[in-house]
Tab-separated table of C-alpha atoms in Angstrom:
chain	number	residue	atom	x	y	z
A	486	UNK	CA	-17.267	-41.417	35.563
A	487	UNK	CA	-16.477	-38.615	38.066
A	488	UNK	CA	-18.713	-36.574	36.578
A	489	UNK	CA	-21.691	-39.075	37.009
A	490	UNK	CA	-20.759	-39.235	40.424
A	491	UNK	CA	-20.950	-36.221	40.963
A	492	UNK	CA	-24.524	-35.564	39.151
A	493	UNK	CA	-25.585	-38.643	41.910
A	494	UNK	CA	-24.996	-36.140	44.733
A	495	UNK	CA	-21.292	-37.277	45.552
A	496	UNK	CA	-19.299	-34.404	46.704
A	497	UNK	CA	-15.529	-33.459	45.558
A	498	UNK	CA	-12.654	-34.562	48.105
A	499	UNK	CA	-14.658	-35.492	50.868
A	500	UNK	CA	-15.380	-38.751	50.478
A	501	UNK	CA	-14.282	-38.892	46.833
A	502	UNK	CA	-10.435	-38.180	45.981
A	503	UNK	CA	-9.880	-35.750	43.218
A	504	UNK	CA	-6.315	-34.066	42.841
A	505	UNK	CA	-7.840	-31.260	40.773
A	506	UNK	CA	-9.781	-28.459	41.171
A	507	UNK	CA	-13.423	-28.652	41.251
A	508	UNK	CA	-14.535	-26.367	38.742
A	509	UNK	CA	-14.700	-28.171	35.542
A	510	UNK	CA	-15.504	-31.187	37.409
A	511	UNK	CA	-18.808	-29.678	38.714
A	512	UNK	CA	-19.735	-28.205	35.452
A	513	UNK	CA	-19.385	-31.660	33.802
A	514	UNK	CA	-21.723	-32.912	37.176
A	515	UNK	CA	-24.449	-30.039	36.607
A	516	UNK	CA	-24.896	-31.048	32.698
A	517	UNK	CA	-25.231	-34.511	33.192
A	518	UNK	CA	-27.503	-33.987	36.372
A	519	UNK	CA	-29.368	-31.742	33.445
A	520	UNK	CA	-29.374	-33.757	30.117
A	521	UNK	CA	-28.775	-36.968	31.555
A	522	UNK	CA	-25.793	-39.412	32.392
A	523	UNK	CA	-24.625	-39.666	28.494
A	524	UNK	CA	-21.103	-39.298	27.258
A	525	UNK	CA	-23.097	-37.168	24.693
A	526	UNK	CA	-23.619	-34.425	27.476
A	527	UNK	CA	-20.028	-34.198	28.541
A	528	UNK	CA	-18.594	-34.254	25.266
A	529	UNK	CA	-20.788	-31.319	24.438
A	530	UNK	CA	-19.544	-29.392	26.933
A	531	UNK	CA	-16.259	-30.083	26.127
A	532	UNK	CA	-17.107	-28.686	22.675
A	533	UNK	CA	-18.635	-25.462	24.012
A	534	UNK	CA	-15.195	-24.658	25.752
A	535	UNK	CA	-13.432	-25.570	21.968
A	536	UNK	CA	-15.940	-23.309	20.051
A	537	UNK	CA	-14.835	-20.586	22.780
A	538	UNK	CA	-11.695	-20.908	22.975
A	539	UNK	CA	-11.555	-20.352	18.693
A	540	UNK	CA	-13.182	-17.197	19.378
A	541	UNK	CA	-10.740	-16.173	21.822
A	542	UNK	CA	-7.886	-16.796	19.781
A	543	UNK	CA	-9.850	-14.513	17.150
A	544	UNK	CA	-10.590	-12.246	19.843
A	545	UNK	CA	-6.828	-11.847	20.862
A	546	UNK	CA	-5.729	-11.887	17.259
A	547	UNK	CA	-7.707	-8.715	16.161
A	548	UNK	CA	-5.981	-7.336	19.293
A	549	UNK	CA	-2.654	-7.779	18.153
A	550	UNK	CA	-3.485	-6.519	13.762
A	551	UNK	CA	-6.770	-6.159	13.180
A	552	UNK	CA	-9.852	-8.006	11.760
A	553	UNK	CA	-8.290	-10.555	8.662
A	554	UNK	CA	-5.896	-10.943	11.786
A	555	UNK	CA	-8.391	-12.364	13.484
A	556	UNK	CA	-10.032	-14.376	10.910
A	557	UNK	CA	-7.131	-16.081	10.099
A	558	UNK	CA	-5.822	-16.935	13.657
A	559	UNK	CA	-9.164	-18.365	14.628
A	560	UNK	CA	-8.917	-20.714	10.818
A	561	UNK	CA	-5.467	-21.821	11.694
A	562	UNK	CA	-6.014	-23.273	15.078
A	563	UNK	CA	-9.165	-25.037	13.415
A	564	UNK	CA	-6.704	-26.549	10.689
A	565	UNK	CA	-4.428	-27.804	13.710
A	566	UNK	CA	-5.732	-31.445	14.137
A	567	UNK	CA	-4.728	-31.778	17.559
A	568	UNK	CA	-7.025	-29.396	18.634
A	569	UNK	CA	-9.718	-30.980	16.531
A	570	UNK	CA	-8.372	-33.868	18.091
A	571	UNK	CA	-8.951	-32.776	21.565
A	572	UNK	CA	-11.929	-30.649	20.674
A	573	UNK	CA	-14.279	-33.063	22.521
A	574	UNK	CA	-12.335	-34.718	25.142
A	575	UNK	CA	-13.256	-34.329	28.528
A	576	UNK	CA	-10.716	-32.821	30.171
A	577	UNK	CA	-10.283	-29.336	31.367
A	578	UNK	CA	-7.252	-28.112	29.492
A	579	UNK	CA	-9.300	-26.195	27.012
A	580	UNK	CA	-11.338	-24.449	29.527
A	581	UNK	CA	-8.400	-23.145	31.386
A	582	UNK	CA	-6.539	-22.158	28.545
A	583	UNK	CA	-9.642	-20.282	27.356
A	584	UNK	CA	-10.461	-18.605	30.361
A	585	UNK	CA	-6.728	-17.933	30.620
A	586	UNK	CA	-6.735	-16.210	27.308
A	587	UNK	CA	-10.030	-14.170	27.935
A	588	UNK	CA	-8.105	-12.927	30.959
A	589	UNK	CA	-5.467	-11.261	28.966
A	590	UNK	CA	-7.854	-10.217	26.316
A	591	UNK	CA	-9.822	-8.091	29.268
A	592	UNK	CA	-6.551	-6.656	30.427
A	593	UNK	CA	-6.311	-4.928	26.849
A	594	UNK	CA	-8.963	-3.832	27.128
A	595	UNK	CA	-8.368	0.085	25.913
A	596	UNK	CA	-7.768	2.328	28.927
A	597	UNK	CA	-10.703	4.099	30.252
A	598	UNK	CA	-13.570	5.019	32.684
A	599	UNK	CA	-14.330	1.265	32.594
A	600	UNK	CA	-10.374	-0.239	32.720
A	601	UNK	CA	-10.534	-1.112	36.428
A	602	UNK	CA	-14.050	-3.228	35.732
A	603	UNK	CA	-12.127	-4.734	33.044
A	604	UNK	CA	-9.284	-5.041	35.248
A	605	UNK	CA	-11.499	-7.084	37.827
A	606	UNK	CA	-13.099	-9.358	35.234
A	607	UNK	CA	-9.903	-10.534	34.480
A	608	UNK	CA	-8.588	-11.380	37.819
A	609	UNK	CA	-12.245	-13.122	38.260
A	610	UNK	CA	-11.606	-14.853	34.604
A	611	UNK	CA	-7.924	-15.936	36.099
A	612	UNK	CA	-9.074	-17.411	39.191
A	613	UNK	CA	-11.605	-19.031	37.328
A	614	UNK	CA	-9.325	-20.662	35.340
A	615	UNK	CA	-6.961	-21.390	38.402
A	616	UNK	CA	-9.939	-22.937	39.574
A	617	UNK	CA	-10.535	-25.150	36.725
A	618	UNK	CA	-7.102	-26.770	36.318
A	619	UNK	CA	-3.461	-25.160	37.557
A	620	UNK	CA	-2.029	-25.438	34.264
A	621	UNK	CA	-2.767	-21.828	33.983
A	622	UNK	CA	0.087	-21.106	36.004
A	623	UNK	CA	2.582	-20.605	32.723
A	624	UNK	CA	0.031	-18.187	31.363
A	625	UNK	CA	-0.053	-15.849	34.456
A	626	UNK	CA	3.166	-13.787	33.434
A	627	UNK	CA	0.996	-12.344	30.328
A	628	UNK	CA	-1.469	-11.670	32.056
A	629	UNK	CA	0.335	-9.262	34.829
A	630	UNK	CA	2.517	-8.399	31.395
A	631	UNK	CA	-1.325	-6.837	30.281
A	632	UNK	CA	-2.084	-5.039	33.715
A	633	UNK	CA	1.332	-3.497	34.246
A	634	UNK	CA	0.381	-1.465	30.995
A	635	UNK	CA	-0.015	2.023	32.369
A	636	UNK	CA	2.027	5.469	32.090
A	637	UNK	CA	2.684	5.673	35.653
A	638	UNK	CA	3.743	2.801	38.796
A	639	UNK	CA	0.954	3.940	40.628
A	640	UNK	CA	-1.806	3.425	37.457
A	641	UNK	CA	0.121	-0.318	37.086
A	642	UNK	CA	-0.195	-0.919	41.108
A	643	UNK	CA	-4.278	0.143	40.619
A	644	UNK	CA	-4.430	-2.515	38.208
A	645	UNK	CA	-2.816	-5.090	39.996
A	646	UNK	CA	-4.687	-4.437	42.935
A	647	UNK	CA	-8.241	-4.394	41.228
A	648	UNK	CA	-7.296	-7.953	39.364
A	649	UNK	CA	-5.886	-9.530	42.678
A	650	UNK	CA	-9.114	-8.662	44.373
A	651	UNK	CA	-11.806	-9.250	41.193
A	652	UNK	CA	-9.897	-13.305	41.598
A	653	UNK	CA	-9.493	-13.154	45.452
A	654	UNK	CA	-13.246	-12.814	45.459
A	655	UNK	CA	-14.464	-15.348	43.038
A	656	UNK	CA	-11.875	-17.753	44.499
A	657	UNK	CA	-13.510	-17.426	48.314
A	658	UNK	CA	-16.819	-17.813	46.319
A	659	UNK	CA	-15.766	-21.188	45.005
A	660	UNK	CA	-13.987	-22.714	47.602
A	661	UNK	CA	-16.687	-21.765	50.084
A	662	UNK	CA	-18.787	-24.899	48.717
A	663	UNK	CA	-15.505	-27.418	49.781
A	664	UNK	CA	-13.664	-28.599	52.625
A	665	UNK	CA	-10.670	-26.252	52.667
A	666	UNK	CA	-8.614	-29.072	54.588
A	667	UNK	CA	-9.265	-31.709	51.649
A	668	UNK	CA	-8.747	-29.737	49.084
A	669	UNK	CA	-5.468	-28.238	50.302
A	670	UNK	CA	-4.359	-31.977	50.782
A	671	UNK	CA	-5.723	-33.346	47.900
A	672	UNK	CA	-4.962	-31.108	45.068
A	673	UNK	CA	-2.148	-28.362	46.845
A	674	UNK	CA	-0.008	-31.513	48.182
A	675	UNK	CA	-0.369	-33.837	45.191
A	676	UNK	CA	0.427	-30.877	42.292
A	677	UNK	CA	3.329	-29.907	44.813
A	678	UNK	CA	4.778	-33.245	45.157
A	679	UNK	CA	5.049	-33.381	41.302
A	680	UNK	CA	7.439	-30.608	41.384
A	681	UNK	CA	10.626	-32.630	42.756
A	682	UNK	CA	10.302	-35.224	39.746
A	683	UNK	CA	12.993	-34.358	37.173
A	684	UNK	CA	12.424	-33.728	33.328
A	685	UNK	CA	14.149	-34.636	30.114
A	686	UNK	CA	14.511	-31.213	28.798
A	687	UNK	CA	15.732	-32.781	25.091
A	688	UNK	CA	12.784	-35.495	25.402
A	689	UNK	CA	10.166	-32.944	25.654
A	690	UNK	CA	11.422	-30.686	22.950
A	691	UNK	CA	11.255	-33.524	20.298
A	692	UNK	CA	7.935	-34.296	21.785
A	693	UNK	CA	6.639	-31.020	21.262
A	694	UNK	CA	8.207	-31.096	18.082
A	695	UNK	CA	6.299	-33.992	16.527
A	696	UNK	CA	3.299	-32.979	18.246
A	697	UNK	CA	3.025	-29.895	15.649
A	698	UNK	CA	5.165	-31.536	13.159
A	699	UNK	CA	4.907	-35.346	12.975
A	700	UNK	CA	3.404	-36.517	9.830
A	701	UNK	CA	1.407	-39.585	11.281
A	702	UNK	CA	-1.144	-36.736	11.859
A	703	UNK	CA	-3.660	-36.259	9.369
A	704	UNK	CA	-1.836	-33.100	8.519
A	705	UNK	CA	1.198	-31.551	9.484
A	706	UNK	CA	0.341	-28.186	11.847
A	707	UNK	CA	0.833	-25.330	10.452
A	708	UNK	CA	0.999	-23.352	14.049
A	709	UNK	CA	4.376	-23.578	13.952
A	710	UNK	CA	5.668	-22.086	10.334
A	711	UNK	CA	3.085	-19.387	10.377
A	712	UNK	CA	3.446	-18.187	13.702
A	713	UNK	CA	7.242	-17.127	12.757
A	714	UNK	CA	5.900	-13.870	10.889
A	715	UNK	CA	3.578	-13.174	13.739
A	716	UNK	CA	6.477	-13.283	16.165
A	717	UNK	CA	8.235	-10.822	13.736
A	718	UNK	CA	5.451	-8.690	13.749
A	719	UNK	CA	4.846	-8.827	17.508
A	720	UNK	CA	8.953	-7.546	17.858
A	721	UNK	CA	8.620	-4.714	14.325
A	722	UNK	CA	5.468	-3.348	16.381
A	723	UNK	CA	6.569	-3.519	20.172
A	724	UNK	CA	6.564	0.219	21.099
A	725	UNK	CA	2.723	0.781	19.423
A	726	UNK	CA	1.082	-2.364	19.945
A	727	UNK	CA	2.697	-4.103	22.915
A	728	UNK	CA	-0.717	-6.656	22.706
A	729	UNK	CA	1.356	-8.498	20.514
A	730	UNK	CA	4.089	-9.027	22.457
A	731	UNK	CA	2.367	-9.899	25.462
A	732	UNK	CA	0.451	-12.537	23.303
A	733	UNK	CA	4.273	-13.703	22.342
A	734	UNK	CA	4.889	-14.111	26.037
A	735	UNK	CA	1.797	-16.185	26.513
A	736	UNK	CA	3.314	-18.723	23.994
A	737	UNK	CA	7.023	-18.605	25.545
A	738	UNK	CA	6.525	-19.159	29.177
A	739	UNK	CA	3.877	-21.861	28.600
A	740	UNK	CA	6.370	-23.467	26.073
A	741	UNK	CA	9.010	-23.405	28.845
A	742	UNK	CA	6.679	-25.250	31.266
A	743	UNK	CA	6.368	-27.845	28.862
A	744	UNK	CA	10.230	-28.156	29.206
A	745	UNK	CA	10.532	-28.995	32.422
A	746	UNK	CA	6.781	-31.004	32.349
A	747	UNK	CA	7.307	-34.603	33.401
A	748	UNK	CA	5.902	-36.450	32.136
A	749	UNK	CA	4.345	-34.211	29.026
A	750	UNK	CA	1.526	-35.322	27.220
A	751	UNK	CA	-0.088	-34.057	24.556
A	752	UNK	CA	-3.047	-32.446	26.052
A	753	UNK	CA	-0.530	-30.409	28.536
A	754	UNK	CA	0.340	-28.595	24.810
A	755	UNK	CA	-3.093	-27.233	24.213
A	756	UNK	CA	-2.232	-24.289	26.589
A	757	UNK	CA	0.289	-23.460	23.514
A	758	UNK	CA	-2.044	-23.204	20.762
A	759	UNK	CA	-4.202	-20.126	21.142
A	760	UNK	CA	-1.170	-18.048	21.620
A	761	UNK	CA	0.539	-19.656	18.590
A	762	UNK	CA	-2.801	-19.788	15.797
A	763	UNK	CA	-3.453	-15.546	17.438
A	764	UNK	CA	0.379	-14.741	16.525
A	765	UNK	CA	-0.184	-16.579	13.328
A	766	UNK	CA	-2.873	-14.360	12.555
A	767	UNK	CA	-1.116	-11.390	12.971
A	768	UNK	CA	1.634	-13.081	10.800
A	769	UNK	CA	-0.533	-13.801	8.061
A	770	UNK	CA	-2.899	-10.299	7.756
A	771	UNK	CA	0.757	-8.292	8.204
A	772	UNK	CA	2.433	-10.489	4.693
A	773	UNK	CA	-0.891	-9.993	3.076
A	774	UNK	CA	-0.779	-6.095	4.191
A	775	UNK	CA	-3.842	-5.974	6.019
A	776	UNK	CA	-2.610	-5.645	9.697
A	777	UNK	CA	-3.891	-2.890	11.226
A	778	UNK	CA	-1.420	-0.984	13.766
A	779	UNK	CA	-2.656	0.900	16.633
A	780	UNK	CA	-0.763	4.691	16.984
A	781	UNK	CA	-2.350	4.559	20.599
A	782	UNK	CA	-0.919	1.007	23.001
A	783	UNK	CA	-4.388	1.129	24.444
A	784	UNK	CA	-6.268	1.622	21.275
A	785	UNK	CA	-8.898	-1.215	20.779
A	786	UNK	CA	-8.640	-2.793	16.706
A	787	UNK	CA	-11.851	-2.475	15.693
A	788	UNK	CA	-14.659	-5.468	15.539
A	789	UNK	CA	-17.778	-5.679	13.212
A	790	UNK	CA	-20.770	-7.009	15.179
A	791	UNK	CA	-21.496	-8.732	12.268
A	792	UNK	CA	-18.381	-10.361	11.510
A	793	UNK	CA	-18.206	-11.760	15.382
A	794	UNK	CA	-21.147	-12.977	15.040
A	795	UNK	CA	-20.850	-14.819	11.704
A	796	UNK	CA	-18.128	-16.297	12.821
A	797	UNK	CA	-19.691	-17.797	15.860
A	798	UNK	CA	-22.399	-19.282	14.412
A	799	UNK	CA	-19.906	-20.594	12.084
A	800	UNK	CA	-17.810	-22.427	14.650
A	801	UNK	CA	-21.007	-23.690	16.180
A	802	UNK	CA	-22.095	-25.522	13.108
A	803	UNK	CA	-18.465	-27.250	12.485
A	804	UNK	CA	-18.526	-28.268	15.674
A	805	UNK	CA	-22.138	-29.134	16.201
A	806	UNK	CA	-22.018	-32.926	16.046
A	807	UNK	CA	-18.879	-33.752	17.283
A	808	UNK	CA	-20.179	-35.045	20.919
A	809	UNK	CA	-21.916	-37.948	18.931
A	810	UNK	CA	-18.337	-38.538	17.260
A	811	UNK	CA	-16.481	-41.114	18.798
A	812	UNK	CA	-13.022	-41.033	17.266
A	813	UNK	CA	-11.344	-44.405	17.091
A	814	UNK	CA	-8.186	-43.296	19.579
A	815	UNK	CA	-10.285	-42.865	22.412
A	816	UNK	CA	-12.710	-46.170	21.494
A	817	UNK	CA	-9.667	-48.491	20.891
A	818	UNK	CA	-7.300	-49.538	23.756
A	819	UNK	CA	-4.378	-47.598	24.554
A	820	UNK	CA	-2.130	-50.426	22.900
A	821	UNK	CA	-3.708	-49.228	19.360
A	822	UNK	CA	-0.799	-46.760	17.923
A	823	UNK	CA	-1.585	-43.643	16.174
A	824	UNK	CA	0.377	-45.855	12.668
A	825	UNK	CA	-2.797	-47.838	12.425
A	826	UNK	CA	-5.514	-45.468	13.732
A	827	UNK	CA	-3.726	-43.044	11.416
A	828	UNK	CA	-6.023	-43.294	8.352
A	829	UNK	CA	-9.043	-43.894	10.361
A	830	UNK	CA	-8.507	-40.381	12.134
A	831	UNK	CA	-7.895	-38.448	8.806
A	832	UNK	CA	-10.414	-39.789	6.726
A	833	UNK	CA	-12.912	-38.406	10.133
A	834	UNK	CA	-11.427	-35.288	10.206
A	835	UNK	CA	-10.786	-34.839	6.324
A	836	UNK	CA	-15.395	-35.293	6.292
A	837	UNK	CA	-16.049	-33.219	9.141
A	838	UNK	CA	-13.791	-30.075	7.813
């Protein structure tokens, strides 16, 4: 409804209230302004951002071991049914996470005449993501993990620099086109007043353990089982591939944000999954023996054009009609449990895999 607001010519915190940043918001405005006011055209760009963020989690996977790495990190977070699940909501979780994720992935980038472009793009790809939601937060630490990669303080200061300035720019860019005292009110004061509620650090960890785990899902996740070798992996390889371990740290700080979260729901757990399915690549190509292991830190694993691409237009077709799929959670009131809708949702998902 924001969204169609927005596509009517309303503008973001001034007069309308929104305690979010505006960037997903306006993206969501510009398609329907484009395609029409349909929950069709918001939905599919909600599944854009999903069939990105897969590749991503390839992307970041084939960083860490290699390309069966790869391929099997980006089939395990499409076997996770809460990301099916969430594949098509409306909500910017999945673009920040993404974003967040190609961030890092640009910071590996293999060092170079061209690592301080890369070096900017991912500052720019950060404050992108800052500007979409600021659930990115938890992911930041990887990402200056990735920059401070350098044999010398004043090569990891360069890179730091170059990144702070690539986002400083894109971020005076975007909040150019709103009123700086609304937004600071709105969206700085409201997320910071959220920070003196208290948590119930045993509450969330059994909630984040039957998100991956409950078996009222259609499936169990595997994220969680598989991702154990990967973390292995990550620790047996830490000295000639530190990717991995900076991936590893991308799944640890966001998981201790979820801690303290109050109150967590389930779509605050997406930020988790690339991280997890791209370490549970690496887990599955090294028990198999295919994980390739970089002699050189900076070295980039090697990609196959062809490969990429296959696999793109692969994740384009699964996910091709789900903006026409209206799944019976989000139809039904919020009083319908996930016991009854239970069969309803895996029977959907059990025909569109």
């Amino acid at each position: 409804l924001t969204g169609r607001e927005l596509a009517r010519g309303v503008r973001l915190y001034d007069p309308m209230w929104w305690d979010y940043p505006p960037l997903f918001l306006w993206q969501v405005g510009a398609v329907m302004r484009l395609s029409g006011e349909s929950i069709v055209a918001a939905r599919a760009l909600a599944v854009a951002w999903s069939t990105l963020c897969v590749l991503a989690t390839a992307a970041l996977a084939g960083r860490i071991a290699g390309g069966l790495a790869a391929l099997a990190g980006a089939l395990l977070i499409l076997l996770s049914p809460h990301f099916v699940e969430f594949s098509r909501a409306v909500m910017a979780d999945i673009a920040t996470t993404t974003l967040a994720m190609l961030a890092v992935y640009a910071a590996l980038r293999p060092a170079g005449r061209r690592q301080l472009l890369w070096d900017a793009a991912a500052g720019a790809v950060c404050a992108l993501a800052a500007l979409s939601k600021l659930t990115i937060a938890p992911l930041l630490p990887a990402l200056a993990a990735a920059l401070l990669i350098h044999p010398t303080w004043r090569g990891r200061l360069t890179r730091l620099a170059v990144a702070l300035a690539g986002g400083l720019v894109v971020a005076a860019a975007v909040l150019s086109q709103v009123q700086i005292s609304a937004f600071l009110e709105q969206v700085v004061g409201f997320q910071a007043s959220t920070l003196s509620i208290t948590s119930d650090l045993g509450h969330n960890a059994r909630k984040i353990w039957h998100f991956f785990a409950a078996p009222r899902t259609a499936w169990p996740s595997p994220l969680l089982l598989l991702s154990l070798p990967g973390i292995g992996y990550a620790w047996t390889h830490r000295r000639t591939q530190p990717a991995g371990l900076i991936v590893g740290l991308a799944l640890v700080a966001p998981l201790a944000a979820c801690l303290l979260y109050h109150p967590l729901y389930e779509h605050h757990l997406l930020m988790l999954m690339p991280a997890w399915a791209a370490l549970g690549g690496a887990g599955v190509a090294w028990l198999v023996g295919g994980a390739v292991v970089a002699s050189n830190p900076r070295h980039a694993q090697p990609w196959r054009p062809r490969s990429a691409l296959a696999l793109a237009l692969g994740l384009a077709s699964l996910f091709y009609y789900q903006p026409w799929h209206i799944y019976p959670k989000f139809a039904a009131p919020r009083v319908e449990t996930r016991a009854r809708l239970g069969p309803l949702l895996a029977a959907a998902w059990r025909v569109e895999f």
